[in-house]
């Protein structure tokens, strides 16, 4: 039984911006597939990653230089940011 995952509006906007960038390179489908794989992993094993800052855990994409920044609550993971790993946050 997996956790529910909620994505905050800021994270959804960041995902959309990244998707648009990769669409211009012809890589939108690959990017979204990578995101979907990481989302599935997050749902099944949300505690797999150590807390990095202010309760935030970081899950890296497999193929792309992006990461999901999230917190784990009782039965839910909340995605706060989806960042390029080279960008400041």
mmCIF file of N, CA and C in Angstrom:
data_model
loop_
_atom_site.group_PDB
_atom_site.id
_atom_site.type_symbol
_atom_site.label_atom_id
_atom_site.label_comp_id
_atom_site.label_asym_id
_atom_site.label_seq_id
_atom_site.Cartn_x
_atom_site.Cartn_y
_atom_site.Cartn_z
ATOM 1 N N UNK A 1 0.849 -1.181 0.000
ATOM 2 C CA UNK A 1 0.000 0.000 0.000
ATOM 3 C C UNK A 1 0.896 1.246 0.000
ATOM 4 N N UNK A 2 0.781 2.052 -1.042
ATOM 5 C CA UNK A 2 1.629 3.231 -1.178
ATOM 6 C C UNK A 2 1.043 4.471 -0.531
ATOM 7 N N UNK A 3 1.872 5.424 -0.388
ATOM 8 C CA UNK A 3 1.474 6.726 0.139
ATOM 9 C C UNK A 3 0.735 7.506 -0.938
ATOM 10 N N UNK A 4 -0.087 8.441 -0.491
ATOM 11 C CA UNK A 4 -0.642 9.416 -1.421
ATOM 12 C C UNK A 4 0.430 10.474 -1.642
ATOM 13 N N UNK A 5 0.432 11.074 -2.819
ATOM 14 C CA UNK A 5 1.390 12.125 -3.120
ATOM 15 C C UNK A 5 0.628 13.370 -3.532
ATOM 16 N N UNK A 6 0.967 14.462 -2.898
ATOM 17 C CA UNK A 6 0.385 15.765 -3.224
ATOM 18 C C UNK A 6 1.502 16.649 -3.749
ATOM 19 N N UNK A 7 1.220 17.395 -4.803
ATOM 20 C CA UNK A 7 2.206 18.309 -5.361
ATOM 21 C C UNK A 7 1.722 19.742 -5.168
ATOM 22 N N UNK A 8 2.554 20.559 -4.535
ATOM 23 C CA UNK A 8 2.200 21.963 -4.360
ATOM 24 C C UNK A 8 2.248 22.692 -5.705
ATOM 25 N N UNK A 9 1.540 23.793 -5.779
ATOM 26 C CA UNK A 9 1.419 24.547 -7.034
ATOM 27 C C UNK A 9 2.785 24.946 -7.589
ATOM 28 N N UNK A 10 3.692 25.383 -6.728
ATOM 29 C CA UNK A 10 5.026 25.795 -7.177
ATOM 30 C C UNK A 10 5.756 24.635 -7.860
ATOM 31 N N UNK A 11 5.640 23.436 -7.307
ATOM 32 C CA UNK A 11 6.277 22.261 -7.900
ATOM 33 C C UNK A 11 5.640 21.924 -9.246
ATOM 34 N N UNK A 12 4.322 22.058 -9.338
ATOM 35 C CA UNK A 12 3.632 21.781 -10.603
ATOM 36 C C UNK A 12 4.086 22.750 -11.690
ATOM 37 N N UNK A 13 4.274 24.011 -11.325
ATOM 38 C CA UNK A 13 4.763 25.011 -12.283
ATOM 39 C C UNK A 13 6.185 24.664 -12.720
ATOM 40 N N UNK A 14 7.030 24.275 -11.768
ATOM 41 C CA UNK A 14 8.410 23.906 -12.097
ATOM 42 C C UNK A 14 8.459 22.689 -13.013
ATOM 43 N N UNK A 15 7.579 21.716 -12.773
ATOM 44 C CA UNK A 15 7.503 20.541 -13.643
ATOM 45 C C UNK A 15 7.092 20.949 -15.049
ATOM 46 N N UNK A 16 6.115 21.829 -15.153
ATOM 47 C CA UNK A 16 5.634 22.293 -16.458
ATOM 48 C C UNK A 16 6.729 23.056 -17.216
ATOM 49 N N UNK A 17 7.459 23.912 -16.525
ATOM 50 C CA UNK A 17 8.542 24.675 -17.157
ATOM 51 C C UNK A 17 9.603 23.717 -17.691
ATOM 52 N N UNK A 18 9.981 22.726 -16.877
ATOM 53 C CA UNK A 18 10.979 21.744 -17.311
ATOM 54 C C UNK A 18 10.456 20.943 -18.502
ATOM 55 N N UNK A 19 9.190 20.553 -18.453
ATOM 56 C CA UNK A 19 8.590 19.804 -19.559
ATOM 57 C C UNK A 19 8.633 20.625 -20.851
ATOM 58 N N UNK A 20 8.317 21.895 -20.765
ATOM 59 C CA UNK A 20 8.358 22.772 -21.950
ATOM 60 C C UNK A 20 9.772 22.867 -22.502
ATOM 61 N N UNK A 21 10.748 22.990 -21.614
ATOM 62 C CA UNK A 21 12.142 23.042 -22.060
ATOM 63 C C UNK A 21 12.511 21.756 -22.799
ATOM 64 N N UNK A 22 12.180 20.606 -22.220
ATOM 65 C CA UNK A 22 12.538 19.340 -22.857
ATOM 66 C C UNK A 22 11.704 19.070 -24.108
ATOM 67 N N UNK A 23 10.503 19.632 -24.187
ATOM 68 C CA UNK A 23 9.698 19.510 -25.406
ATOM 69 C C UNK A 23 10.404 20.206 -26.565
ATOM 70 N N UNK A 24 11.065 21.324 -26.271
ATOM 71 C CA UNK A 24 11.790 22.048 -27.324
ATOM 72 C C UNK A 24 12.994 21.256 -27.825
ATOM 73 N N UNK A 25 13.436 20.287 -27.032
ATOM 74 C CA UNK A 25 14.570 19.427 -27.407
ATOM 75 C C UNK A 25 14.104 18.059 -27.906
ATOM 76 N N UNK A 26 12.781 17.865 -27.950
ATOM 77 C CA UNK A 26 12.233 16.574 -28.377
ATOM 78 C C UNK A 26 12.338 15.495 -27.309
ATOM 79 N N UNK A 27 12.464 15.904 -26.040
ATOM 80 C CA UNK A 27 12.666 14.947 -24.952
ATOM 81 C C UNK A 27 11.557 14.971 -23.897
ATOM 82 N N UNK A 28 10.436 15.589 -24.229
ATOM 83 C CA UNK A 28 9.351 15.738 -23.265
ATOM 84 C C UNK A 28 8.849 14.391 -22.743
ATOM 85 N N UNK A 29 8.636 13.448 -23.631
ATOM 86 C CA UNK A 29 8.109 12.137 -23.232
ATOM 87 C C UNK A 29 9.091 11.418 -22.309
ATOM 88 N N UNK A 30 10.374 11.451 -22.649
ATOM 89 C CA UNK A 30 11.395 10.795 -21.817
ATOM 90 C C UNK A 30 11.459 11.452 -20.434
ATOM 91 N N UNK A 31 11.369 12.780 -20.398
ATOM 92 C CA UNK A 31 11.401 13.505 -19.124
ATOM 93 C C UNK A 31 10.202 13.119 -18.260
ATOM 94 N N UNK A 32 9.006 13.133 -18.838
ATOM 95 C CA UNK A 32 7.804 12.801 -18.071
ATOM 96 C C UNK A 32 7.795 11.336 -17.637
ATOM 97 N N UNK A 33 8.333 10.446 -18.464
ATOM 98 C CA UNK A 33 8.443 9.039 -18.078
ATOM 99 C C UNK A 33 9.386 8.877 -16.889
ATOM 100 N N UNK A 34 10.506 9.599 -16.911
ATOM 101 C CA UNK A 34 11.445 9.563 -15.788
ATOM 102 C C UNK A 34 10.761 10.079 -14.522
ATOM 103 N N UNK A 35 10.027 11.181 -14.646
ATOM 104 C CA UNK A 35 9.294 11.724 -13.508
ATOM 105 C C UNK A 35 8.287 10.700 -12.975
ATOM 106 N N UNK A 36 7.557 10.048 -13.869
ATOM 107 C CA UNK A 36 6.544 9.064 -13.465
ATOM 108 C C UNK A 36 7.188 7.887 -12.719
ATOM 109 N N UNK A 37 8.354 7.440 -13.173
ATOM 110 C CA UNK A 37 9.060 6.354 -12.482
ATOM 111 C C UNK A 37 9.464 6.778 -11.066
ATOM 112 N N UNK A 38 9.953 7.993 -10.937
ATOM 113 C CA UNK A 38 10.365 8.480 -9.622
ATOM 114 C C UNK A 38 9.154 8.685 -8.714
ATOM 115 N N UNK A 39 8.065 9.139 -9.279
ATOM 116 C CA UNK A 39 6.836 9.315 -8.516
ATOM 117 C C UNK A 39 6.339 7.972 -7.984
ATOM 118 N N UNK A 40 6.395 6.941 -8.801
ATOM 119 C CA UNK A 40 5.983 5.605 -8.373
ATOM 120 C C UNK A 40 6.884 5.109 -7.244
ATOM 121 N N UNK A 41 8.193 5.331 -7.385
ATOM 122 C CA UNK A 41 9.135 4.939 -6.342
ATOM 123 C C UNK A 41 8.826 5.686 -5.052
ATOM 124 N N UNK A 42 8.531 6.966 -5.163
ATOM 125 C CA UNK A 42 8.191 7.784 -3.998
ATOM 126 C C UNK A 42 6.945 7.251 -3.294
ATOM 127 N N UNK A 43 5.950 6.842 -4.064
ATOM 128 C CA UNK A 43 4.717 6.319 -3.483
ATOM 129 C C UNK A 43 4.950 5.024 -2.705
ATOM 130 N N UNK A 44 5.861 4.196 -3.177
ATOM 131 C CA UNK A 44 6.074 2.901 -2.538
ATOM 132 C C UNK A 44 7.107 2.936 -1.420
ATOM 133 N N UNK A 45 8.091 3.837 -1.506
ATOM 134 C CA UNK A 45 9.154 3.885 -0.495
ATOM 135 C C UNK A 45 9.522 5.332 -0.146
ATOM 136 N N UNK A 46 8.616 6.081 0.453
ATOM 137 C CA UNK A 46 8.865 7.509 0.707
ATOM 138 C C UNK A 46 9.973 7.781 1.725
ATOM 139 N N UNK A 47 10.273 6.817 2.578
ATOM 140 C CA UNK A 47 11.296 7.033 3.608
ATOM 141 C C UNK A 47 12.688 6.587 3.157
ATOM 142 N N UNK A 48 12.857 6.282 1.887
ATOM 143 C CA UNK A 48 14.129 5.758 1.382
ATOM 144 C C UNK A 48 15.268 6.764 1.430
ATOM 145 N N UNK A 49 14.960 8.027 1.474
ATOM 146 C CA UNK A 49 15.994 9.049 1.405
ATOM 147 C C UNK A 49 16.058 9.815 2.719
ATOM 148 N N UNK A 50 17.269 10.157 3.119
ATOM 149 C CA UNK A 50 17.451 10.881 4.383
ATOM 150 C C UNK A 50 16.984 12.333 4.259
ATOM 151 N N UNK A 51 16.668 12.911 5.383
ATOM 152 C CA UNK A 51 16.265 14.312 5.434
ATOM 153 C C UNK A 51 17.507 15.163 5.174
ATOM 154 N N UNK A 52 17.394 16.097 4.219
ATOM 155 C CA UNK A 52 18.528 16.937 3.833
ATOM 156 C C UNK A 52 18.473 18.319 4.483
ATOM 157 N N UNK A 53 17.306 18.935 4.501
ATOM 158 C CA UNK A 53 17.162 20.273 5.081
ATOM 159 C C UNK A 53 15.698 20.511 5.435
ATOM 160 N N UNK A 54 15.451 21.123 6.575
ATOM 161 C CA UNK A 54 14.099 21.491 7.039
ATOM 162 C C UNK A 54 13.046 20.406 6.808
ATOM 163 N N UNK A 55 13.406 19.166 7.027
ATOM 164 C CA UNK A 55 12.460 18.064 6.852
ATOM 165 C C UNK A 55 12.291 17.605 5.419
ATOM 166 N N UNK A 56 13.041 18.188 4.503
ATOM 167 C CA UNK A 56 12.917 17.882 3.075
ATOM 168 C C UNK A 56 13.835 16.719 2.699
ATOM 169 N N UNK A 57 13.288 15.785 1.951
ATOM 170 C CA UNK A 57 14.044 14.674 1.368
ATOM 171 C C UNK A 57 14.177 14.947 -0.127
ATOM 172 N N UNK A 58 15.216 14.399 -0.738
ATOM 173 C CA UNK A 58 15.468 14.655 -2.161
ATOM 174 C C UNK A 58 15.583 13.338 -2.917
ATOM 175 N N UNK A 59 14.783 13.218 -3.964
ATOM 176 C CA UNK A 59 14.788 12.053 -4.847
ATOM 177 C C UNK A 59 15.223 12.514 -6.232
ATOM 178 N N UNK A 60 16.337 11.983 -6.719
ATOM 179 C CA UNK A 60 16.864 12.380 -8.026
ATOM 180 C C UNK A 60 16.225 11.586 -9.152
ATOM 181 N N UNK A 61 16.024 12.237 -10.281
ATOM 182 C CA UNK A 61 15.585 11.542 -11.484
ATOM 183 C C UNK A 61 16.708 10.603 -11.917
ATOM 184 N N UNK A 62 16.372 9.571 -12.680
ATOM 185 C CA UNK A 62 17.380 8.631 -13.167
ATOM 186 C C UNK A 62 18.152 9.192 -14.353
ATOM 187 N N UNK A 63 17.442 9.752 -15.334
ATOM 188 C CA UNK A 63 18.057 10.154 -16.595
ATOM 189 C C UNK A 63 18.311 11.647 -16.705
ATOM 190 N N UNK A 64 17.569 12.437 -15.989
ATOM 191 C CA UNK A 64 17.658 13.883 -16.137
ATOM 192 C C UNK A 64 18.226 14.499 -14.864
ATOM 193 N N UNK A 65 18.818 15.658 -14.999
ATOM 194 C CA UNK A 65 19.490 16.335 -13.900
ATOM 195 C C UNK A 65 18.484 17.127 -13.056
ATOM 196 N N UNK A 66 17.417 16.457 -12.627
ATOM 197 C CA UNK A 66 16.357 17.067 -11.822
ATOM 198 C C UNK A 66 16.143 16.255 -10.562
ATOM 199 N N UNK A 67 15.544 16.888 -9.570
ATOM 200 C CA UNK A 67 15.247 16.196 -8.326
ATOM 201 C C UNK A 67 13.910 16.664 -7.766
ATOM 202 N N UNK A 68 13.289 15.762 -7.024
ATOM 203 C CA UNK A 68 12.015 16.026 -6.352
ATOM 204 C C UNK A 68 12.331 16.294 -4.886
ATOM 205 N N UNK A 69 11.915 17.441 -4.386
ATOM 206 C CA UNK A 69 12.116 17.820 -2.991
ATOM 207 C C UNK A 69 10.772 17.659 -2.290
ATOM 208 N N UNK A 70 10.728 16.776 -1.290
ATOM 209 C CA UNK A 70 9.444 16.430 -0.674
ATOM 210 C C UNK A 70 9.587 16.210 0.822
ATOM 211 N N UNK A 71 8.447 16.265 1.511
ATOM 212 C CA UNK A 71 8.344 15.921 2.927
ATOM 213 C C UNK A 71 7.376 14.758 3.058
ATOM 214 N N UNK A 72 7.602 13.949 4.089
ATOM 215 C CA UNK A 72 6.729 12.809 4.363
ATOM 216 C C UNK A 72 5.928 13.095 5.620
ATOM 217 N N UNK A 73 4.625 12.933 5.494
ATOM 218 C CA UNK A 73 3.724 13.041 6.631
ATOM 219 C C UNK A 73 3.249 11.621 6.936
ATOM 220 N N UNK A 74 2.247 11.470 7.772
ATOM 221 C CA UNK A 74 1.784 10.134 8.182
ATOM 222 C C UNK A 74 1.462 9.220 7.000
ATOM 223 N N UNK A 75 0.590 9.623 6.151
ATOM 224 C CA UNK A 75 0.161 8.789 5.017
ATOM 225 C C UNK A 75 0.300 9.510 3.683
ATOM 226 N N UNK A 76 1.125 10.543 3.657
ATOM 227 C CA UNK A 76 1.200 11.370 2.454
ATOM 228 C C UNK A 76 2.607 11.933 2.280
ATOM 229 N N UNK A 77 3.018 12.026 1.036
ATOM 230 C CA UNK A 77 4.250 12.729 0.683
ATOM 231 C C UNK A 77 3.831 14.005 -0.039
ATOM 232 N N UNK A 78 4.431 15.117 0.347
ATOM 233 C CA UNK A 78 4.108 16.402 -0.263
ATOM 234 C C UNK A 78 5.326 16.883 -1.036
ATOM 235 N N UNK A 79 5.153 17.084 -2.342
ATOM 236 C CA UNK A 79 6.234 17.572 -3.193
ATOM 237 C C UNK A 79 6.228 19.091 -3.151
ATOM 238 N N UNK A 80 7.347 19.648 -2.686
ATOM 239 C CA UNK A 80 7.475 21.097 -2.565
ATOM 240 C C UNK A 80 8.125 21.722 -3.790
ATOM 241 N N UNK A 81 9.132 21.057 -4.347
ATOM 242 C CA UNK A 81 9.871 21.620 -5.480
ATOM 243 C C UNK A 81 10.290 20.509 -6.420
ATOM 244 N N UNK A 82 10.441 20.845 -7.688
ATOM 245 C CA UNK A 82 11.065 19.993 -8.690
ATOM 246 C C UNK A 82 12.127 20.860 -9.332
ATOM 247 N N UNK A 83 13.385 20.572 -9.003
ATOM 248 C CA UNK A 83 14.474 21.483 -9.361
ATOM 249 C C UNK A 83 15.522 20.827 -10.250
ATOM 250 N N UNK A 84 16.064 21.649 -11.128
ATOM 251 C CA UNK A 84 17.272 21.261 -11.824
ATOM 252 C C UNK A 84 18.355 21.207 -10.763
ATOM 253 N N UNK A 85 19.163 20.185 -10.757
ATOM 254 C CA UNK A 85 20.138 20.021 -9.689
ATOM 255 C C UNK A 85 21.232 21.088 -9.701
ATOM 256 N N UNK A 86 21.306 21.875 -10.750
ATOM 257 C CA UNK A 86 22.292 22.941 -10.799
ATOM 258 C C UNK A 86 21.714 24.290 -10.373
ATOM 259 N N UNK A 87 20.410 24.341 -10.102
ATOM 260 C CA UNK A 87 19.805 25.616 -9.746
ATOM 261 C C UNK A 87 19.816 25.804 -8.237
ATOM 262 N N UNK A 88 19.910 27.023 -7.810
ATOM 263 C CA UNK A 88 19.887 27.334 -6.382
ATOM 264 C C UNK A 88 18.464 27.292 -5.868
ATOM 265 N N UNK A 89 18.302 26.847 -4.623
ATOM 266 C CA UNK A 89 16.978 26.787 -4.022
ATOM 267 C C UNK A 89 17.008 27.295 -2.620
#
